[in-house]
Structure formats: C-alpha cells, structure tokens
mmCIF file with all atom_site columns, C-alpha atoms in Angstrom:
data_model
loop_
_atom_site.group_PDB
_atom_site.id
_atom_site.type_symbol
_atom_site.label_atom_id
_atom_site.label_alt_id
_atom_site.label_comp_id
_atom_site.label_asym_id
_atom_site.label_entity_id
_atom_site.label_seq_id
_atom_site.pdbx_PDB_ins_code
_atom_site.Cartn_x
_atom_site.Cartn_y
_atom_site.Cartn_z
_atom_site.occupancy
_atom_site.B_iso_or_equiv
_atom_site.pdbx_formal_charge
_atom_site.auth_seq_id
_atom_site.auth_comp_id
_atom_site.auth_asym_id
_atom_site.auth_atom_id
_atom_site.pdbx_PDB_model_num
ATOM 1   C CA . MET E 1 1   ? -53.620 30.715 34.567 1.00 0.00 ? 299 MET E CA 1
ATOM 2   C CA . LYS E 1 2   ? -52.095 32.404 31.504 1.00 0.00 ? 300 LYS E CA 1
ATOM 3   C CA . ASN E 1 3   ? -48.736 32.917 33.279 1.00 0.00 ? 301 ASN E CA 1
ATOM 4   C CA . VAL E 1 4   ? -48.581 29.241 34.289 1.00 0.00 ? 302 VAL E CA 1
ATOM 5   C CA . ASN E 1 5   ? -49.313 28.142 30.727 1.00 0.00 ? 303 ASN E CA 1
ATOM 6   C CA . GLN E 1 6   ? -46.774 30.561 29.301 1.00 0.00 ? 304 GLN E CA 1
ATOM 7   C CA . THR E 1 7   ? -44.104 29.450 31.776 1.00 0.00 ? 305 THR E CA 1
ATOM 8   C CA . THR E 1 8   ? -44.793 25.811 30.953 1.00 0.00 ? 306 THR E CA 1
ATOM 9   C CA . ARG E 1 9   ? -44.559 26.591 27.258 1.00 0.00 ? 307 ARG E CA 1
ATOM 10  C CA . MET E 1 10  ? -41.292 28.487 27.723 1.00 0.00 ? 308 MET E CA 1
ATOM 11  C CA . LEU E 1 11  ? -39.751 25.636 29.717 1.00 0.00 ? 309 LEU E CA 1
ATOM 12  C CA . CYS E 1 12  ? -40.840 23.093 27.103 1.00 0.00 ? 310 CYS E CA 1
ATOM 13  C CA . GLU E 1 13  ? -39.445 25.221 24.266 1.00 0.00 ? 311 GLU E CA 1
ATOM 14  C CA . GLY E 1 14  ? -36.225 25.570 26.224 1.00 0.00 ? 312 GLY E CA 1
ATOM 15  C CA . ALA E 1 15  ? -35.961 21.806 26.655 1.00 0.00 ? 313 ALA E CA 1
ATOM 16  C CA . VAL E 1 16  ? -36.615 21.246 22.945 1.00 0.00 ? 314 VAL E CA 1
ATOM 17  C CA . SER E 1 17  ? -34.020 23.897 22.039 1.00 0.00 ? 315 SER E CA 1
ATOM 18  C CA . ILE E 1 18  ? -31.433 22.263 24.287 1.00 0.00 ? 316 ILE E CA 1
ATOM 19  C CA . ALA E 1 19  ? -32.208 18.828 22.839 1.00 0.00 ? 317 ALA E CA 1
ATOM 20  C CA . LEU E 1 20  ? -31.999 20.137 19.269 1.00 0.00 ? 318 LEU E CA 1
ATOM 21  C CA . ALA E 1 21  ? -28.722 21.910 20.018 1.00 0.00 ? 319 ALA E CA 1
ATOM 22  C CA . TYR E 1 22  ? -27.336 18.667 21.436 1.00 0.00 ? 320 TYR E CA 1
ATOM 23  C CA . ALA E 1 23  ? -28.534 16.699 18.403 1.00 0.00 ? 321 ALA E CA 1
ATOM 24  C CA . LEU E 1 24  ? -26.719 19.179 16.157 1.00 0.00 ? 322 LEU E CA 1
ATOM 25  C CA . THR E 1 25  ? -23.435 18.395 17.937 1.00 0.00 ? 323 THR E CA 1
ATOM 26  C CA . PHE E 1 26  ? -23.507 15.031 16.175 1.00 0.00 ? 324 PHE E CA 1
ATOM 27  C CA . VAL E 1 27  ? -23.158 16.881 12.866 1.00 0.00 ? 325 VAL E CA 1
ATOM 28  C CA . GLU E 1 28  ? -20.030 18.920 13.408 1.00 0.00 ? 326 GLU E CA 1
ATOM 29  C CA . LEU E 1 29  ? -16.607 19.321 11.899 1.00 0.00 ? 327 LEU E CA 1
ATOM 30  C CA . ASP E 1 30  ? -13.863 18.722 14.465 1.00 0.00 ? 328 ASP E CA 1
ATOM 31  C CA . LEU E 1 31  ? -10.806 20.879 13.846 1.00 0.00 ? 329 LEU E CA 1
ATOM 32  C CA . TRP E 1 32  ? -8.313  20.559 16.680 1.00 0.00 ? 330 TRP E CA 1
ATOM 33  C CA . PHE E 1 33  ? -7.117  17.680 18.832 1.00 0.00 ? 331 PHE E CA 1
ATOM 34  C CA . GLN E 1 34  ? -7.973  19.450 22.103 1.00 0.00 ? 332 GLN E CA 1
ATOM 35  C CA . GLY E 1 35  ? -11.468 20.476 21.016 1.00 0.00 ? 333 GLY E CA 1
ATOM 36  C CA . GLY E 1 36  ? -13.115 23.128 18.947 1.00 0.00 ? 334 GLY E CA 1
ATOM 37  C CA . SER E 1 37  ? -15.469 22.294 16.140 1.00 0.00 ? 335 SER E CA 1
ATOM 38  C CA . ILE E 1 38  ? -17.649 23.985 13.560 1.00 0.00 ? 336 ILE E CA 1
ATOM 39  C CA . SER E 1 39  ? -21.250 23.345 14.473 1.00 0.00 ? 337 SER E CA 1
ATOM 40  C CA . ALA E 1 40  ? -24.784 24.700 14.175 1.00 0.00 ? 338 ALA E CA 1
ATOM 41  C CA . ALA E 1 41  ? -25.466 23.914 17.856 1.00 0.00 ? 339 ALA E CA 1
ATOM 42  C CA . MET E 1 42  ? -25.740 27.603 18.818 1.00 0.00 ? 340 MET E CA 1
ATOM 43  C CA . ILE E 1 43  ? -28.722 28.220 16.519 1.00 0.00 ? 341 ILE E CA 1
ATOM 44  C CA . PRO E 1 44  ? -31.514 26.642 18.629 1.00 0.00 ? 342 PRO E CA 1
ATOM 45  C CA . ILE E 1 45  ? -30.231 28.475 21.723 1.00 0.00 ? 343 ILE E CA 1
ATOM 46  C CA . ILE E 1 46  ? -30.136 31.758 19.770 1.00 0.00 ? 344 ILE E CA 1
ATOM 47  C CA . LEU E 1 47  ? -33.714 31.263 18.537 1.00 0.00 ? 345 LEU E CA 1
ATOM 48  C CA . PHE E 1 48  ? -34.910 30.433 22.054 1.00 0.00 ? 346 PHE E CA 1
ATOM 49  C CA . ALA E 1 49  ? -33.079 33.419 23.534 1.00 0.00 ? 347 ALA E CA 1
ATOM 50  C CA . VAL E 1 50  ? -34.500 35.867 20.990 1.00 0.00 ? 348 VAL E CA 1
ATOM 51  C CA . ARG E 1 51  ? -38.000 34.568 21.695 1.00 0.00 ? 349 ARG E CA 1
ATOM 52  C CA . TRP E 1 52  ? -37.808 34.518 25.512 1.00 0.00 ? 350 TRP E CA 1
ATOM 53  C CA . GLY E 1 53  ? -35.020 36.947 26.444 1.00 0.00 ? 351 GLY E CA 1
ATOM 54  C CA . ALA E 1 54  ? -31.480 36.955 27.769 1.00 0.00 ? 352 ALA E CA 1
ATOM 55  C CA . PRO E 1 55  ? -32.015 35.505 31.276 1.00 0.00 ? 353 PRO E CA 1
ATOM 56  C CA . TRP E 1 56  ? -33.801 32.430 29.917 1.00 0.00 ? 354 TRP E CA 1
ATOM 57  C CA . GLY E 1 57  ? -31.411 32.203 26.971 1.00 0.00 ? 355 GLY E CA 1
ATOM 58  C CA . ILE E 1 58  ? -28.395 32.286 29.274 1.00 0.00 ? 356 ILE E CA 1
ATOM 59  C CA . ALA E 1 59  ? -29.971 29.572 31.435 1.00 0.00 ? 357 ALA E CA 1
ATOM 60  C CA . ALA E 1 60  ? -30.699 27.379 28.399 1.00 0.00 ? 358 ALA E CA 1
ATOM 61  C CA . GLY E 1 61  ? -27.171 27.914 27.085 1.00 0.00 ? 359 GLY E CA 1
ATOM 62  C CA . ALA E 1 62  ? -25.649 27.003 30.451 1.00 0.00 ? 360 ALA E CA 1
ATOM 63  C CA . VAL E 1 63  ? -27.745 23.838 30.666 1.00 0.00 ? 361 VAL E CA 1
ATOM 64  C CA . PHE E 1 64  ? -26.817 22.895 27.104 1.00 0.00 ? 362 PHE E CA 1
ATOM 65  C CA . GLY E 1 65  ? -23.108 23.533 27.679 1.00 0.00 ? 363 GLY E CA 1
ATOM 66  C CA . THR E 1 66  ? -23.083 21.493 30.867 1.00 0.00 ? 364 THR E CA 1
ATOM 67  C CA . LEU E 1 67  ? -24.944 18.610 29.196 1.00 0.00 ? 365 LEU E CA 1
ATOM 68  C CA . LYS E 1 68  ? -22.605 18.823 26.205 1.00 0.00 ? 366 LYS E CA 1
ATOM 69  C CA . TYR E 1 69  ? -19.678 18.217 28.532 1.00 0.00 ? 367 TYR E CA 1
ATOM 70  C CA . PHE E 1 70  ? -21.236 15.431 30.563 1.00 0.00 ? 368 PHE E CA 1
ATOM 71  C CA . LEU E 1 71  ? -22.841 13.630 27.596 1.00 0.00 ? 369 LEU E CA 1
ATOM 72  C CA . GLY E 1 72  ? -20.120 14.347 25.056 1.00 0.00 ? 370 GLY E CA 1
ATOM 73  C CA . LEU E 1 73  ? -17.846 11.497 24.094 1.00 0.00 ? 371 LEU E CA 1
ATOM 74  C CA . ASP E 1 74  ? -15.072 13.788 22.887 1.00 0.00 ? 372 ASP E CA 1
ATOM 75  C CA . SER E 1 75  ? -15.102 16.383 25.680 1.00 0.00 ? 373 SER E CA 1
ATOM 76  C CA . PHE E 1 76  ? -11.613 17.698 26.398 1.00 0.00 ? 374 PHE E CA 1
ATOM 77  C CA . VAL E 1 77  ? -10.985 19.411 29.717 1.00 0.00 ? 375 VAL E CA 1
ATOM 78  C CA . LEU E 1 78  ? -8.088  19.918 32.064 1.00 0.00 ? 376 LEU E CA 1
ATOM 79  C CA . ASN E 1 79  ? -9.995  20.641 35.267 1.00 0.00 ? 377 ASN E CA 1
ATOM 80  C CA . TRP E 1 80  ? -13.301 21.970 36.573 1.00 0.00 ? 378 TRP E CA 1
ATOM 81  C CA . ILE E 1 81  ? -12.332 25.523 35.571 1.00 0.00 ? 379 ILE E CA 1
ATOM 82  C CA . SER E 1 82  ? -12.073 24.495 31.936 1.00 0.00 ? 380 SER E CA 1
ATOM 83  C CA . ILE E 1 83  ? -15.523 22.844 32.211 1.00 0.00 ? 381 ILE E CA 1
ATOM 84  C CA . ILE E 1 84  ? -16.970 26.123 33.460 1.00 0.00 ? 382 ILE E CA 1
ATOM 85  C CA . PHE E 1 85  ? -15.221 28.222 30.813 1.00 0.00 ? 383 PHE E CA 1
ATOM 86  C CA . ASP E 1 86  ? -15.418 26.020 27.722 1.00 0.00 ? 384 ASP E CA 1
ATOM 87  C CA . TYR E 1 87  ? -18.804 24.432 28.245 1.00 0.00 ? 385 TYR E CA 1
ATOM 88  C CA . THR E 1 88  ? -21.137 26.005 30.798 1.00 0.00 ? 386 THR E CA 1
ATOM 89  C CA . GLY E 1 89  ? -19.913 29.595 30.554 1.00 0.00 ? 387 GLY E CA 1
ATOM 90  C CA . ALA E 1 90  ? -19.244 29.711 26.821 1.00 0.00 ? 388 ALA E CA 1
ATOM 91  C CA . TYR E 1 91  ? -22.663 28.409 25.861 1.00 0.00 ? 389 TYR E CA 1
ATOM 92  C CA . ALA E 1 92  ? -24.368 30.523 28.518 1.00 0.00 ? 390 ALA E CA 1
ATOM 93  C CA . MET E 1 93  ? -23.040 33.554 26.658 1.00 0.00 ? 391 MET E CA 1
ATOM 94  C CA . VAL E 1 94  ? -24.886 32.396 23.538 1.00 0.00 ? 392 VAL E CA 1
ATOM 95  C CA . GLY E 1 95  ? -28.008 33.331 25.494 1.00 0.00 ? 393 GLY E CA 1
ATOM 96  C CA . LEU E 1 96  ? -27.000 36.984 25.190 1.00 0.00 ? 394 LEU E CA 1
ATOM 97  C CA . ALA E 1 97  ? -28.790 36.790 21.844 1.00 0.00 ? 395 ALA E CA 1
ATOM 98  C CA . GLY E 1 98  ? -31.805 37.381 24.060 1.00 0.00 ? 396 GLY E CA 1
ATOM 99  C CA . LEU E 1 99  ? -30.766 41.014 24.377 1.00 0.00 ? 397 LEU E CA 1
ATOM 100 C CA . PHE E 1 100 ? -32.708 41.271 21.107 1.00 0.00 ? 398 PHE E CA 1
ATOM 101 C CA . LYS E 1 101 ? -35.842 39.753 22.642 1.00 0.00 ? 399 LYS E CA 1
ATOM 102 C CA . ARG E 1 102 ? -38.789 39.534 20.267 1.00 0.00 ? 400 ARG E CA 1
ATOM 103 C CA . ARG E 1 103 ? -36.930 41.404 17.507 1.00 0.00 ? 401 ARG E CA 1
ATOM 104 C CA . ALA E 1 104 ? -36.915 38.898 14.661 1.00 0.00 ? 402 ALA E CA 1
ATOM 105 C CA . ASN E 1 105 ? -35.570 41.500 12.255 1.00 0.00 ? 403 ASN E CA 1
ATOM 106 C CA . LEU E 1 106 ? -32.370 41.658 14.326 1.00 0.00 ? 404 LEU E CA 1
ATOM 107 C CA . ILE E 1 107 ? -31.745 37.921 14.659 1.00 0.00 ? 405 ILE E CA 1
ATOM 108 C CA . PRO E 1 108 ? -28.604 37.964 12.449 1.00 0.00 ? 406 PRO E CA 1
ATOM 109 C CA . LEU E 1 109 ? -27.170 40.599 14.795 1.00 0.00 ? 407 LEU E CA 1
ATOM 110 C CA . ALA E 1 110 ? -28.270 38.488 17.779 1.00 0.00 ? 408 ALA E CA 1
ATOM 111 C CA . ALA E 1 111 ? -26.369 35.528 16.302 1.00 0.00 ? 409 ALA E CA 1
ATOM 112 C CA . LEU E 1 112 ? -23.284 37.700 15.804 1.00 0.00 ? 410 LEU E CA 1
ATOM 113 C CA . VAL E 1 113 ? -23.426 38.885 19.433 1.00 0.00 ? 411 VAL E CA 1
ATOM 114 C CA . ALA E 1 114 ? -23.911 35.295 20.622 1.00 0.00 ? 412 ALA E CA 1
ATOM 115 C CA . GLY E 1 115 ? -20.917 34.042 18.634 1.00 0.00 ? 413 GLY E CA 1
ATOM 116 C CA . ALA E 1 116 ? -18.710 36.938 19.740 1.00 0.00 ? 414 ALA E CA 1
ATOM 117 C CA . ALA E 1 117 ? -19.644 36.483 23.397 1.00 0.00 ? 415 ALA E CA 1
ATOM 118 C CA . ARG E 1 118 ? -18.932 32.754 23.222 1.00 0.00 ? 416 ARG E CA 1
ATOM 119 C CA . PHE E 1 119 ? -15.592 33.449 21.501 1.00 0.00 ? 417 PHE E CA 1
ATOM 120 C CA . ILE E 1 120 ? -14.586 35.841 24.310 1.00 0.00 ? 418 ILE E CA 1
ATOM 121 C CA . VAL E 1 121 ? -15.144 33.154 26.940 1.00 0.00 ? 419 VAL E CA 1
ATOM 122 C CA . HIS E 1 122 ? -13.173 30.575 24.929 1.00 0.00 ? 420 HIS E CA 1
ATOM 123 C CA . TYR E 1 123 ? -10.441 33.166 24.358 1.00 0.00 ? 421 TYR E CA 1
ATOM 124 C CA . ILE E 1 124 ? -10.140 33.881 28.092 1.00 0.00 ? 422 ILE E CA 1
ATOM 125 C CA . SER E 1 125 ? -9.983  30.143 28.751 1.00 0.00 ? 423 SER E CA 1
ATOM 126 C CA . GLY E 1 126 ? -7.207  29.787 26.191 1.00 0.00 ? 424 GLY E CA 1
ATOM 127 C CA . VAL E 1 127 ? -5.191  32.630 27.674 1.00 0.00 ? 425 VAL E CA 1
ATOM 128 C CA . THR E 1 128 ? -5.568  31.454 31.271 1.00 0.00 ? 426 THR E CA 1
ATOM 129 C CA . VAL E 1 129 ? -6.348  27.752 31.583 1.00 0.00 ? 427 VAL E CA 1
ATOM 130 C CA . TYR E 1 130 ? -4.635  26.435 28.449 1.00 0.00 ? 428 TYR E CA 1
ATOM 131 C CA . ALA E 1 131 ? -1.707  28.883 28.190 1.00 0.00 ? 429 ALA E CA 1
ATOM 132 C CA . GLU E 1 132 ? 0.813   26.408 29.558 1.00 0.00 ? 430 GLU E CA 1
ATOM 133 C CA . TYR E 1 133 ? -0.131  23.918 26.827 1.00 0.00 ? 431 TYR E CA 1
ATOM 134 C CA . MET E 1 134 ? 0.563   26.325 23.982 1.00 0.00 ? 432 MET E CA 1
ATOM 135 C CA . PRO E 1 135 ? 2.576   24.529 21.293 1.00 0.00 ? 433 PRO E CA 1
ATOM 136 C CA . GLU E 1 136 ? 5.752   26.001 19.866 1.00 0.00 ? 434 GLU E CA 1
ATOM 137 C CA . GLU E 1 137 ? 4.162   25.988 16.418 1.00 0.00 ? 435 GLU E CA 1
ATOM 138 C CA . PHE E 1 138 ? 0.510   26.164 15.351 1.00 0.00 ? 436 PHE E CA 1
ATOM 139 C CA . MET E 1 139 ? -0.861  26.463 11.808 1.00 0.00 ? 437 MET E CA 1
ATOM 140 C CA . GLY E 1 140 ? 2.679   26.937 10.522 1.00 0.00 ? 438 GLY E CA 1
ATOM 141 C CA . LEU E 1 141 ? 3.313   29.899 12.821 1.00 0.00 ? 439 LEU E CA 1
ATOM 142 C CA . THR E 1 142 ? 5.708   30.119 15.759 1.00 0.00 ? 440 THR E CA 1
ATOM 143 C CA . MET E 1 143 ? 3.736   30.666 18.953 1.00 0.00 ? 441 MET E CA 1
ATOM 144 C CA . THR E 1 144 ? 5.269   33.039 21.480 1.00 0.00 ? 442 THR E CA 1
ATOM 145 C CA . SER E 1 145 ? 2.153   34.583 23.014 1.00 0.00 ? 443 SER E CA 1
ATOM 146 C CA . PRO E 1 146 ? -0.815  32.787 24.593 1.00 0.00 ? 444 PRO E CA 1
ATOM 147 C CA . PHE E 1 147 ? -2.946  35.792 23.587 1.00 0.00 ? 445 PHE E CA 1
ATOM 148 C CA . PHE E 1 148 ? -2.178  35.284 19.899 1.00 0.00 ? 446 PHE E CA 1
ATOM 149 C CA . TYR E 1 149 ? -2.411  31.497 20.164 1.00 0.00 ? 447 TYR E CA 1
ATOM 150 C CA . SER E 1 150 ? -5.810  31.640 21.874 1.00 0.00 ? 448 SER E CA 1
ATOM 151 C CA . ALA E 1 151 ? -7.148  34.082 19.286 1.00 0.00 ? 449 ALA E CA 1
ATOM 152 C CA . LEU E 1 152 ? -5.899  31.893 16.429 1.00 0.00 ? 450 LEU E CA 1
ATOM 153 C CA . TYR E 1 153 ? -7.019  28.600 17.965 1.00 0.00 ? 451 TYR E CA 1
ATOM 154 C CA . ASN E 1 154 ? -10.472 29.707 19.108 1.00 0.00 ? 452 ASN E CA 1
ATOM 155 C CA . GLY E 1 155 ? -11.041 31.965 16.130 1.00 0.00 ? 453 GLY E CA 1
ATOM 156 C CA . GLY E 1 156 ? -10.336 29.001 13.858 1.00 0.00 ? 454 GLY E CA 1
ATOM 157 C CA . TYR E 1 157 ? -13.604 27.330 14.798 1.00 0.00 ? 455 TYR E CA 1
ATOM 158 C CA . MET E 1 158 ? -15.635 30.191 16.286 1.00 0.00 ? 456 MET E CA 1
ATOM 159 C CA . LEU E 1 159 ? -15.474 32.407 13.192 1.00 0.00 ? 457 LEU E CA 1
ATOM 160 C CA . PRO E 1 160 ? -16.941 29.733 10.866 1.00 0.00 ? 458 PRO E CA 1
ATOM 161 C CA . SER E 1 161 ? -19.490 28.685 13.535 1.00 0.00 ? 459 SER E CA 1
ATOM 162 C CA . THR E 1 162 ? -20.581 32.286 13.982 1.00 0.00 ? 460 THR E CA 1
ATOM 163 C CA . ILE E 1 163 ? -20.823 32.885 10.228 1.00 0.00 ? 461 ILE E CA 1
ATOM 164 C CA . LEU E 1 164 ? -22.925 29.719 9.948  1.00 0.00 ? 462 LEU E CA 1
ATOM 165 C CA . ALA E 1 165 ? -25.216 30.868 12.788 1.00 0.00 ? 463 ALA E CA 1
ATOM 166 C CA . VAL E 1 166 ? -25.627 34.355 11.289 1.00 0.00 ? 464 VAL E CA 1
ATOM 167 C CA . ALA E 1 167 ? -26.409 32.928 7.838  1.00 0.00 ? 465 ALA E CA 1
ATOM 168 C CA . VAL E 1 168 ? -28.929 30.366 9.106  1.00 0.00 ? 466 VAL E CA 1
ATOM 169 C CA . CYS E 1 169 ? -30.591 32.898 11.401 1.00 0.00 ? 467 CYS E CA 1
ATOM 170 C CA . ALA E 1 170 ? -30.849 35.365 8.500  1.00 0.00 ? 468 ALA E CA 1
ATOM 171 C CA . ALA E 1 171 ? -32.496 32.648 6.404  1.00 0.00 ? 469 ALA E CA 1
ATOM 172 C CA . LEU E 1 172 ? -34.932 31.853 9.249  1.00 0.00 ? 470 LEU E CA 1
ATOM 173 C CA . MET E 1 173 ? -35.750 35.500 9.959  1.00 0.00 ? 471 MET E CA 1
ATOM 174 C CA . ALA E 1 174 ? -38.784 35.727 7.640  1.00 0.00 ? 472 ALA E CA 1
ATOM 175 C CA . PRO E 1 175 ? -40.272 32.250 8.140  1.00 0.00 ? 473 PRO E CA 1
ATOM 176 C CA . LEU E 1 176 ? -39.990 32.475 11.942 1.00 0.00 ? 474 LEU E CA 1
ATOM 177 C CA . ARG E 1 177 ? -40.866 36.167 12.292 1.00 0.00 ? 475 ARG E CA 1
ATOM 178 C CA . LYS E 1 178 ? -44.168 35.643 14.129 1.00 0.00 ? 476 LYS E CA 1
ATOM 179 C CA . PHE E 1 179 ? -42.665 32.940 16.342 1.00 0.00 ? 477 PHE E CA 1
ATOM 180 C CA . LEU E 1 180 ? -39.583 34.988 17.252 1.00 0.00 ? 478 LEU E CA 1
ATOM 181 C CA . ASN E 1 181 ? -41.655 38.119 17.877 1.00 0.00 ? 479 ASN E CA 1
ATOM 182 C CA . GLY E 1 182 ? -43.875 36.109 20.224 1.00 0.00 ? 480 GLY E CA 1
ATOM 183 C CA . GLU E 1 183 ? -47.047 36.954 18.306 1.00 0.00 ? 481 GLU E CA 1
ATOM 184 C CA . ASP E 1 184 ? -48.478 33.519 19.181 1.00 0.00 ? 482 ASP E CA 1
ATOM 185 C CA . LEU E 1 185 ? -48.130 34.317 22.902 1.00 0.00 ? 483 LEU E CA 1
ATOM 186 C CA . LYS E 1 186 ? -50.482 37.293 22.962 1.00 0.00 ? 484 LYS E CA 1
#
C-alpha cells in the first residue's frame, strides 16, 4: 500500500508543480516579439524533479510545456516542430534537474543544469526552425549567422531566467531541505 500512496503523492505533487509553473507564466517579462520571456516558471518543475528524479521531472516538464503552448495566449510557433522544440522539449529538459535527485544541497546546480539544457533546445530550434526568419539586424548587430543569432536571441531571456532560477533555488535550499531530500517519504 505504501507504493500506491507514494505514487499518488508524487502525481499530486507533479500536478501542483505544473499548475504553479503555469501560474508563474502570468508574471513574466516578455522580451521579443516572437517569444522568449524572463520567468520563474522553471522553479516548480526543478523542485519537483529534484524531489522525484529525472524521469518524473522530464515528464512534468513536458506536460507543462505542452500546456503552456495550448493554454498560452501569446504562444508563437511556426509549425508542429517548433511546438515540440520550444514548448514540450525545452521544458522537458528542465526535468534534468532530477539528475540531482534528493540532493537539496545541490539544487542551485540542478537549476543551472535545467536552464542550460532548456537553452540548448531553444538554441537548436533557433538554428534549425527559425533560421530563415533571422533579421538582418538584432540588438544593434548585423546578423549573418543563424548560430550567432540563436545564441543571442535565446540567451537574452534564458540567461536571466536561469540566474533567477539558481538564485531562488539557492534561497529555498535550506527551508526545503527535508522536502527536497524526501525525508517525509521514509
């Protein structure tokens, strides 16, 4: 019976994390016309992933990303490939924070890994899916390479979002230590 209760608890915590992440999307700073914003939405997924592990964190991130697209009023996509890259896949990678499962003392590092992994997916999307839409000039610089443009564009919102996630996770490390380490589950 313990496994059933623990699974139910994990699924409920996952649903709450996804809902909280979605609620946090309403408090974000939009930067670019085609998308990209500074947000704390990764933090609940990171906390969930560290508590329950990478497979469940990746699943929660994928569900959140997909819901963010379908429920978002300002979702910008070109085709189904950009939905997979920029929403489902990018937020699924946030679940890689779960590689640090039950290691509350490493949650800032988990947040850094999550942000970097999400950036990589957005970067690949920018280089492949959005390359043909690269402007001639961006941020006062002449754009000649989709690789540079994607790094600049996606780094413009992912770097501050990742710094925010690392800082908040570092601040939550001590108060949530027992929770993140799963001490209440034993």
